[in-house]
Tab-separated table of C-alpha atoms and ligand atoms in Angstrom:
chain	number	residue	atom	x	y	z
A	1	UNK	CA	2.697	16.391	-49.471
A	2	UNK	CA	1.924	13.745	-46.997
A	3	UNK	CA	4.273	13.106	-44.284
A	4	UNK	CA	4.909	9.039	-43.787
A	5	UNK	CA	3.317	6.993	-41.708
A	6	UNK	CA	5.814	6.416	-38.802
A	7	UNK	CA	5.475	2.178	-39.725
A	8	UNK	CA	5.212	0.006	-36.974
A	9	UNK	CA	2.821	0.345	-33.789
A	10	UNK	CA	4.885	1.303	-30.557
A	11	UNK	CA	6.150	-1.537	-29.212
A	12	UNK	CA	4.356	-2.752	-25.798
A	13	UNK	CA	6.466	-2.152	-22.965
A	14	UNK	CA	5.698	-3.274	-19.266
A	15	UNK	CA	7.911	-3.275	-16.073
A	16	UNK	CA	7.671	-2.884	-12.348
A	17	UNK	CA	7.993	0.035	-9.984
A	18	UNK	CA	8.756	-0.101	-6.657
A	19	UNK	CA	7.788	2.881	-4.383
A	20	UNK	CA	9.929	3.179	-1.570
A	21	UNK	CA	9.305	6.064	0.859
A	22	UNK	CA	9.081	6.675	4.694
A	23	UNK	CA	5.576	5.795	6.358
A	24	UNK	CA	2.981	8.369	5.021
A	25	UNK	CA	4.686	10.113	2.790
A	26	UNK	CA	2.060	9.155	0.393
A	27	UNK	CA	3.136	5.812	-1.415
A	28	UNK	CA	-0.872	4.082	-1.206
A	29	UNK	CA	-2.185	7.249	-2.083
A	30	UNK	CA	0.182	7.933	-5.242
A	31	UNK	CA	-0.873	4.208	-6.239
A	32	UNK	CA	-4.347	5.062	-6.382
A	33	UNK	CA	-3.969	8.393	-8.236
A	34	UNK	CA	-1.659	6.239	-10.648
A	35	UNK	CA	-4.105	3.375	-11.456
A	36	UNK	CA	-7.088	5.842	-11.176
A	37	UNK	CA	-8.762	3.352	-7.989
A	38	UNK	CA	-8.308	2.405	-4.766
A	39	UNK	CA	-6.131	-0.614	-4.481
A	40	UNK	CA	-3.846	0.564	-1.533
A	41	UNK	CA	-5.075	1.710	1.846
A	42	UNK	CA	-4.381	5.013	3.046
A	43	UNK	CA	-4.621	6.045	6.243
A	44	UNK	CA	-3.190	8.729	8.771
A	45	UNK	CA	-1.952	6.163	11.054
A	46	UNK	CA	1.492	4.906	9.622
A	47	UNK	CA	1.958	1.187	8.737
A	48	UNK	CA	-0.890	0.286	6.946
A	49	UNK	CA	0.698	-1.959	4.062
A	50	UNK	CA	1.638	-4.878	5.121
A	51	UNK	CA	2.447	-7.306	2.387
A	52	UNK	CA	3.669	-5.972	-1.313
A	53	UNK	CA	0.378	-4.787	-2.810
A	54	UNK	CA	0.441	-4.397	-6.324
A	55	UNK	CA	-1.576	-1.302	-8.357
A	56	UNK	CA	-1.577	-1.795	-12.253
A	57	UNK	CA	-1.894	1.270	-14.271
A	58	UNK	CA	-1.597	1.688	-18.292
A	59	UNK	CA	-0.536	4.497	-19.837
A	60	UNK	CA	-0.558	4.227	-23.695
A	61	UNK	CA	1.482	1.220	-25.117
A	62	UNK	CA	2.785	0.442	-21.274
A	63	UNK	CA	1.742	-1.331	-18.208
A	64	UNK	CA	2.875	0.226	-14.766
A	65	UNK	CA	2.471	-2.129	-12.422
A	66	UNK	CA	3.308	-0.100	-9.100
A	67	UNK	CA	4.198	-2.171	-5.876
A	68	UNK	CA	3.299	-0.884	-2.643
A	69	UNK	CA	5.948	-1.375	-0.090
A	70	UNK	CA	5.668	-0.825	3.701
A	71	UNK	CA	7.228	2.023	4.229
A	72	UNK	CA	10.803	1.516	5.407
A	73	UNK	CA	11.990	2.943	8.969
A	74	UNK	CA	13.952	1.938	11.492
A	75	UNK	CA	12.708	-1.527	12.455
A	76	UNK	CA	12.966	-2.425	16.227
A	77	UNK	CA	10.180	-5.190	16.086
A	78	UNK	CA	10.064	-8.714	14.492
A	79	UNK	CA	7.422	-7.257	12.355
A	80	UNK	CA	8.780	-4.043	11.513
A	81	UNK	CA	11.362	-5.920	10.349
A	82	UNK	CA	9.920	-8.506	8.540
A	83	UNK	CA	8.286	-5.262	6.952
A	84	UNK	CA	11.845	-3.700	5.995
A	85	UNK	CA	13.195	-6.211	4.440
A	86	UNK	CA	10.294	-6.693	2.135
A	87	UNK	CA	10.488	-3.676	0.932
A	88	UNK	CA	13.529	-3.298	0.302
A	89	UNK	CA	13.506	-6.925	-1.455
A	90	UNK	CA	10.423	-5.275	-3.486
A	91	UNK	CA	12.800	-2.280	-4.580
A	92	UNK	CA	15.685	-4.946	-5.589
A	93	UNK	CA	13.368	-7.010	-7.808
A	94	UNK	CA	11.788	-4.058	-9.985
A	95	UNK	CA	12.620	-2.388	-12.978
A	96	UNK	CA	12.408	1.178	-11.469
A	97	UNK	CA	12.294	2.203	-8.275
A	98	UNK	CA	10.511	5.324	-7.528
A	99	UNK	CA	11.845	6.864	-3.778
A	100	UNK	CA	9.002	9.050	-2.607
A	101	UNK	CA	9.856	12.140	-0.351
A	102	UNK	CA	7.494	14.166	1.661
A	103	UNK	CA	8.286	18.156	0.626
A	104	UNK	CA	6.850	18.972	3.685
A	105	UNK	CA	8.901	16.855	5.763
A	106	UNK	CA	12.211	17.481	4.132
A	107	UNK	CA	15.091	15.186	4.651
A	108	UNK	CA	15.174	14.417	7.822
A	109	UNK	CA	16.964	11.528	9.212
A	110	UNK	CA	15.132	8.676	8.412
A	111	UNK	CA	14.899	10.115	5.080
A	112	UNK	CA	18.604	10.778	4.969
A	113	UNK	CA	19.030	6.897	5.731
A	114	UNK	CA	16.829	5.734	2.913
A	115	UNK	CA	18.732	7.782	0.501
A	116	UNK	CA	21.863	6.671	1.549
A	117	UNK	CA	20.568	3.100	1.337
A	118	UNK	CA	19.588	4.152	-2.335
A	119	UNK	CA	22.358	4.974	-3.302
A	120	UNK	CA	24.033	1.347	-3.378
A	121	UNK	CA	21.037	-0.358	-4.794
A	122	UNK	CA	21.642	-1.200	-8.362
A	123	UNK	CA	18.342	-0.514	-10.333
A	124	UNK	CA	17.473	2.559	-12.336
A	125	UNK	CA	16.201	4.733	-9.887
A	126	UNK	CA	13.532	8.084	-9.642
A	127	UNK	CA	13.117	10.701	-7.371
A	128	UNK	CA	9.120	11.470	-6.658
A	129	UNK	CA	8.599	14.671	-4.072
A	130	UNK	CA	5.387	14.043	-3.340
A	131	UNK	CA	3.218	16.471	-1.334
A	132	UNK	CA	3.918	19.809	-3.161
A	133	UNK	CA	0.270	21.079	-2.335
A	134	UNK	CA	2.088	22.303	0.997
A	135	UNK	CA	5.072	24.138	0.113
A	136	UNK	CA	6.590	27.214	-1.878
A	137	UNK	CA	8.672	26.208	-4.771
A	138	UNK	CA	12.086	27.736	-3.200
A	139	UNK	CA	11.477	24.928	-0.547
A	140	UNK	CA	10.930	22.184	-3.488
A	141	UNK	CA	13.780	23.240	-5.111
A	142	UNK	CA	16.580	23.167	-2.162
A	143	UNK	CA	14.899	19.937	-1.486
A	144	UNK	CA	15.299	18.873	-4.628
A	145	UNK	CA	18.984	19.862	-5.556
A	146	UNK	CA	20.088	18.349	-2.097
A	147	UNK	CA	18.202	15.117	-2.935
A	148	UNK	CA	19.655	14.960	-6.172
A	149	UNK	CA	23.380	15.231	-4.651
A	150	UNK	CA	23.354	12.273	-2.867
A	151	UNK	CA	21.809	9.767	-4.933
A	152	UNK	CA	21.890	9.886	-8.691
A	153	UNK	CA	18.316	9.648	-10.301
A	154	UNK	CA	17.683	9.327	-13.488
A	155	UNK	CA	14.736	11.670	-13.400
A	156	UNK	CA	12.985	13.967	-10.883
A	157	UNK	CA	9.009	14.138	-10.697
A	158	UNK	CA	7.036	16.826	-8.572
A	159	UNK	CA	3.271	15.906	-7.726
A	160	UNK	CA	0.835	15.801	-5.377
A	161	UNK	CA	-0.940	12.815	-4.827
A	162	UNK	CA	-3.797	14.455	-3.208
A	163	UNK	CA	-4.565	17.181	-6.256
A	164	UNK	CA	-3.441	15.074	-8.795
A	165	UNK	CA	-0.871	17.999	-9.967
A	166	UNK	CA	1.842	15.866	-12.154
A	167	UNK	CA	0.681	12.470	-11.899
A	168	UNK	CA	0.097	12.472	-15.410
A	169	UNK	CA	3.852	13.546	-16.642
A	170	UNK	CA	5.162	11.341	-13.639
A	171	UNK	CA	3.119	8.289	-15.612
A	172	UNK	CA	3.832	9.159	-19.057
A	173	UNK	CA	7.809	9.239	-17.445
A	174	UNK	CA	7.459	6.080	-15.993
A	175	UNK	CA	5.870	4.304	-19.115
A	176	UNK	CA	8.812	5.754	-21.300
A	177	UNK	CA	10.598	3.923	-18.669
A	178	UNK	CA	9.869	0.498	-18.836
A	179	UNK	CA	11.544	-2.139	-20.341
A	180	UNK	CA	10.152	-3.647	-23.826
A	181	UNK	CA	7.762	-6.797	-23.516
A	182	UNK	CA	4.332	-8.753	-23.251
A	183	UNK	CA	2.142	-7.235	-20.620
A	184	UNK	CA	1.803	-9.178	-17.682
A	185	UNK	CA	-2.251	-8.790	-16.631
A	186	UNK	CA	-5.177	-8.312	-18.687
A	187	UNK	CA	-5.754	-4.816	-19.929
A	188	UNK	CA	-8.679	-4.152	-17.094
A	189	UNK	CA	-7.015	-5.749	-14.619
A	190	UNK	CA	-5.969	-3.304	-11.935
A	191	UNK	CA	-4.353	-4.894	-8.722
A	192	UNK	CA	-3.268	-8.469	-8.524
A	193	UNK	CA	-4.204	-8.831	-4.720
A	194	UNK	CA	-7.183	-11.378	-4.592
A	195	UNK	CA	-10.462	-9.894	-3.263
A	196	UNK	CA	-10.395	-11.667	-0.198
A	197	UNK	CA	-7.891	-10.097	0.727
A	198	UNK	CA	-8.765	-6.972	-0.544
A	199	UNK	CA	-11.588	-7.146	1.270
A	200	UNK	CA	-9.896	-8.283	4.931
A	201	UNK	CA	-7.977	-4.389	3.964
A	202	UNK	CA	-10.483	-2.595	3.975
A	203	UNK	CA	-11.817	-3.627	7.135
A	204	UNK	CA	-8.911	-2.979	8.447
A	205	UNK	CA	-9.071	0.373	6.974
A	206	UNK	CA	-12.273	1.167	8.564
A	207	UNK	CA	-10.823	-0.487	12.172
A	208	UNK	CA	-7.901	2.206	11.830
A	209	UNK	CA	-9.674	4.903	11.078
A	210	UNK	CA	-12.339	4.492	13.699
A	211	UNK	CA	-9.984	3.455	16.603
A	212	UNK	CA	-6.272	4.288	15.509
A	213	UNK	CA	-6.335	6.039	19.112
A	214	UNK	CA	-6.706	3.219	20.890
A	215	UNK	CA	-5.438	0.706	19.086
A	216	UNK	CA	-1.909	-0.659	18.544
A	217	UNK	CA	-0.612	-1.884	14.632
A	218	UNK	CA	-0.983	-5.047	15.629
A	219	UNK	CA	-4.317	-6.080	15.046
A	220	UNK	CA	-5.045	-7.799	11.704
A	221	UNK	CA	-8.231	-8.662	10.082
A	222	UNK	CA	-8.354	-11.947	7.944
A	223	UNK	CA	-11.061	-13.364	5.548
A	224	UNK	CA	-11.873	-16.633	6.717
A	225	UNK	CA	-14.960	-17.550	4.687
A	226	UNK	CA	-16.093	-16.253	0.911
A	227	UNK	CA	-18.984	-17.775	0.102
A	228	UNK	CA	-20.977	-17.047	-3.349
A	229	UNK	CA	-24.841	-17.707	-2.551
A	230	UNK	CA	-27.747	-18.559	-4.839
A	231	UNK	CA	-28.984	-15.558	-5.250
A	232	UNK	CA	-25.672	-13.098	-6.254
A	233	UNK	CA	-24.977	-12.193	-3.435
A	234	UNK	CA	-21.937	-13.725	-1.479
A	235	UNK	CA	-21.600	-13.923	2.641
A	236	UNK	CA	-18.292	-13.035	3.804
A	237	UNK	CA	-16.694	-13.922	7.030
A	238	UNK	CA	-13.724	-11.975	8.791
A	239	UNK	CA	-11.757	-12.240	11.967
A	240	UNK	CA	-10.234	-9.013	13.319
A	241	UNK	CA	-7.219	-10.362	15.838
A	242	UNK	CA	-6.714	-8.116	19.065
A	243	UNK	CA	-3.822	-8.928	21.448
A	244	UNK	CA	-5.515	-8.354	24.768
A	245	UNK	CA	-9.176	-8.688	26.008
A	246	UNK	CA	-8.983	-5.137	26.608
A	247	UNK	CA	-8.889	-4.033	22.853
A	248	UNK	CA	-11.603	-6.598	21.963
A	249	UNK	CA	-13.839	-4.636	23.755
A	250	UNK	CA	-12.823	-1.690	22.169
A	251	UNK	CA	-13.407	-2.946	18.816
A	252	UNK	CA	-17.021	-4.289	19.893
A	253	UNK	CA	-17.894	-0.972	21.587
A	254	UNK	CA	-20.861	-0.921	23.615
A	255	UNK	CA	-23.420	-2.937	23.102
A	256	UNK	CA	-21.274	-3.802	19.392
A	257	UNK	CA	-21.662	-0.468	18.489
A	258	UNK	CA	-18.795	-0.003	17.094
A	259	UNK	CA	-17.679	-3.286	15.345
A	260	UNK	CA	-21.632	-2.559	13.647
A	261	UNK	CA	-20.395	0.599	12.802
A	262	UNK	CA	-17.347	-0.527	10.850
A	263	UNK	CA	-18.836	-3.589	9.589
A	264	UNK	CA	-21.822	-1.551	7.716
A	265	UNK	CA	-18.329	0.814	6.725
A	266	UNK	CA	-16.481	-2.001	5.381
A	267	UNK	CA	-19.398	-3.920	3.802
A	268	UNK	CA	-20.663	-1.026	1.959
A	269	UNK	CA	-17.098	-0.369	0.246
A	270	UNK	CA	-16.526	-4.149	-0.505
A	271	UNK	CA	-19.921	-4.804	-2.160
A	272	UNK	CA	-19.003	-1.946	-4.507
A	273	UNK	CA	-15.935	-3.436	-5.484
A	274	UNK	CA	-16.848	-7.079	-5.644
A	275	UNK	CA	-19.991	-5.628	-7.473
A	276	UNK	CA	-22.832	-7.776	-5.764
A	277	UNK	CA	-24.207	-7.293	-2.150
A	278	UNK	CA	-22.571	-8.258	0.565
A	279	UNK	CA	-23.193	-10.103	3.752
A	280	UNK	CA	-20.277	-9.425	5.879
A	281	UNK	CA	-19.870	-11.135	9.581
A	282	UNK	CA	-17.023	-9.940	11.511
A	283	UNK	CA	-15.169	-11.649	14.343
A	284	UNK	CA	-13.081	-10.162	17.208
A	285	UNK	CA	-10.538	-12.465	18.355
A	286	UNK	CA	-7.709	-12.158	21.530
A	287	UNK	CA	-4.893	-14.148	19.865
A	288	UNK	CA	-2.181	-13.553	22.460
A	289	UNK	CA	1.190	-12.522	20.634
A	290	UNK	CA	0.642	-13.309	16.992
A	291	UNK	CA	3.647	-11.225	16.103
A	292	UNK	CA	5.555	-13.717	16.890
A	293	UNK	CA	3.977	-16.546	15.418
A	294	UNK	CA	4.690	-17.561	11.737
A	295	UNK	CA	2.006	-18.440	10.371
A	296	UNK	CA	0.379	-15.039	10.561
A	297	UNK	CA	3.213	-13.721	8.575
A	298	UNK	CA	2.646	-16.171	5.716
A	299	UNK	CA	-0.970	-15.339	5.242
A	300	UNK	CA	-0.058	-11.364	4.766
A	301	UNK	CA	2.997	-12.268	2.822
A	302	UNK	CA	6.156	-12.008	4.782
A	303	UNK	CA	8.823	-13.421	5.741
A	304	UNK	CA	9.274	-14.754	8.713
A	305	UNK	CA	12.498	-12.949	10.115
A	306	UNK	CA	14.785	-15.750	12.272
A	307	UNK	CA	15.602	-13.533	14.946
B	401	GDP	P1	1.990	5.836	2.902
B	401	GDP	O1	2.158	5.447	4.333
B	401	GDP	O2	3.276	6.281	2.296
B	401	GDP	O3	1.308	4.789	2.074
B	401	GDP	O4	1.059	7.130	2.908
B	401	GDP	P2	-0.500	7.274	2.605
B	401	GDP	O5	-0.756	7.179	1.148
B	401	GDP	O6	-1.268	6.379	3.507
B	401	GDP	O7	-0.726	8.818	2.998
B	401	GDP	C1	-0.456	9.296	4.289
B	401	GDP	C2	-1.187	10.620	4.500
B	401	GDP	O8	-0.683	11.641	3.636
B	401	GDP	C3	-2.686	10.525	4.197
B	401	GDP	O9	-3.381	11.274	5.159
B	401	GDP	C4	-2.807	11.166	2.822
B	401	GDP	O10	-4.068	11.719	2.587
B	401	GDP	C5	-1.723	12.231	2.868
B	401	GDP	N1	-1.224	12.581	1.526
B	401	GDP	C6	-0.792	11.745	0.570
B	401	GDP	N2	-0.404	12.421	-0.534
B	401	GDP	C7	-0.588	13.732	-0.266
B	401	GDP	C8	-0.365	14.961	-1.014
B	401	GDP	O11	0.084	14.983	-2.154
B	401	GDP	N3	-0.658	16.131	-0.374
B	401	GDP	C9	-1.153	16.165	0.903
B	401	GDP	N4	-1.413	17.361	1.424
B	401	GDP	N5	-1.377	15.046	1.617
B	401	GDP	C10	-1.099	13.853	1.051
B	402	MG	MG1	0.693	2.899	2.557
């Protein structure tokens, strides 16, 4: 006997999902382990999303598209602020949102106050301990059945971003997830974030990880010039914004050591994902204050916060 066909293809489904998750608990890195590239930069030092970056993952009939929020803490800044709200506005707009917990770290305050924010928010919600490569399951599971009591998810997910270890079930959860409907990119797309400014992240990536000692969040790198030459190649042009003199110098290092050193960093990586060589030029600029100017904030994709 054969058994029927089942009829009809799955339906396509596609939705958002918003990670939400203290600073470095591993959102940017669980996006690229998702989508299977690097779209979101990781980094050691906290606060390296700034605007909403979006990963796009498939995963049989359904598109994931994953948005990176900056990780929400307690804001004392204008742009920590600005930052907060976003993300929370990111969580509020998607279809599921995922809340990422560190197992190492536990549920410590600021965790405590993200769950209890959770709680209220009115979307279908998951709970993703991420970070399992670093503790005994007895510690997973108390974290887990505590988590659970104060906000009700409608799923829990274990994984570690790092290894890999239950990415895949955490996809195929998410996918069974989504609403029903059209997909909203192309099949290979894989982040919607242009490559400019793509490309002004992962200089700033490279800035980070060289100097992260000495410098403060503040400085930004922005593309100012993409230029697509004659012969394949296109010449790039970037200004890295310092608030003091002082930390222009740092990023030039002696005798431009160091801005050489990330620029070759930073051209290398963005040649192999714009996929033709790249000239890059970078710029160090002392632009006194630019956290509070608005302007800045539109061109990373923030709000400007009124007080
Ligand atoms: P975000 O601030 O939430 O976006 O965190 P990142 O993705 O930038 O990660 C912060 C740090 O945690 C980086 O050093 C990552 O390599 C590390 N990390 C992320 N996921 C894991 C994991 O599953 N296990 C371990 N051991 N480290 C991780
Ligand atoms: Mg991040």
């Amino acid at each position: 006997m054969v058994e029927a066909e089942s009829g009809a293809p799955a339906a396509r489904r596609c939705g958002f999902v918003a990670l939400i998750g203290a600073p470095n608990v591993g959102k940017s890195t669980l996006i690229n382990a998702l989508v299977g590239a690097k779209v979101a930069i990781v980094s050691h030092k906290v606060q390296t999303t700034r605007a909403l970056l979006r990963g796009i993952a498939t995963q049989a009939q359904a598109q994931l598209v994953f948005v990176d929020t900056p990780g929400i803490f307690a804001p004392r800044r204008r742009l920590d602020r600005a930052m907060v709200a976003g993300a929370w506005m990111g969580a509020g707009d998607a279809d599921i949102v995922g809340a990422l917990i560190d197992a190492k770290r536990g549920l410590d305050e600021e965790t405590g106050a993200l769950l209890e924010r959770l709680a209220g928010l009115q979307r279908p919600k998951i709970l993703i301990v991420n970070k399992i490569d670093l503790v005994e399951k007895p510690t997973l599971l108390a974290l887990v059945k505590s988590a659970t009591e104060r906000v009700a998810f409608a799923a829990t997910f274990m994984v570690s971003a790092l290894t890999g270890d239950g990415i895949a079930d955490l996809k195929a959860g998410l996918a069974g997830r989504v609403p029903v409907g059209p997909w909203h990119y192309p099949e290979d797309q894989i982040t919607d974030a242009p490559l400019r400014q793509l490309a002004a992240e992962i200089t700033r990536e490279k800035l980070y990880l060289r100097l992260h000692q000495e410098l403060p969040y503040q400085s930004m790198v922005e593309t100012n010039s993409w230029q697509e030459l004659k012969n394949g190649s296109v010449r790039i042009e970037q200004t890295i914004y310092v608030e003091r003199t002082s930390q222009r110098k740092i990023v030039l290092g002696k005798g431009g050591q160091t801005i050489k050193a990330i620029g070759a960093e930073a051209r290398r990586e963005i040649a192999g994902i714009a996929e033709q060589p790249v000239h890059l030029f970078l710029f160090v600029k002392v632009r006194e204050a630019w956290g509070d100017d608005p302007e800045r904030y539109r061109e990373i994709g923030l709000e400007f916060p009124s007080e």
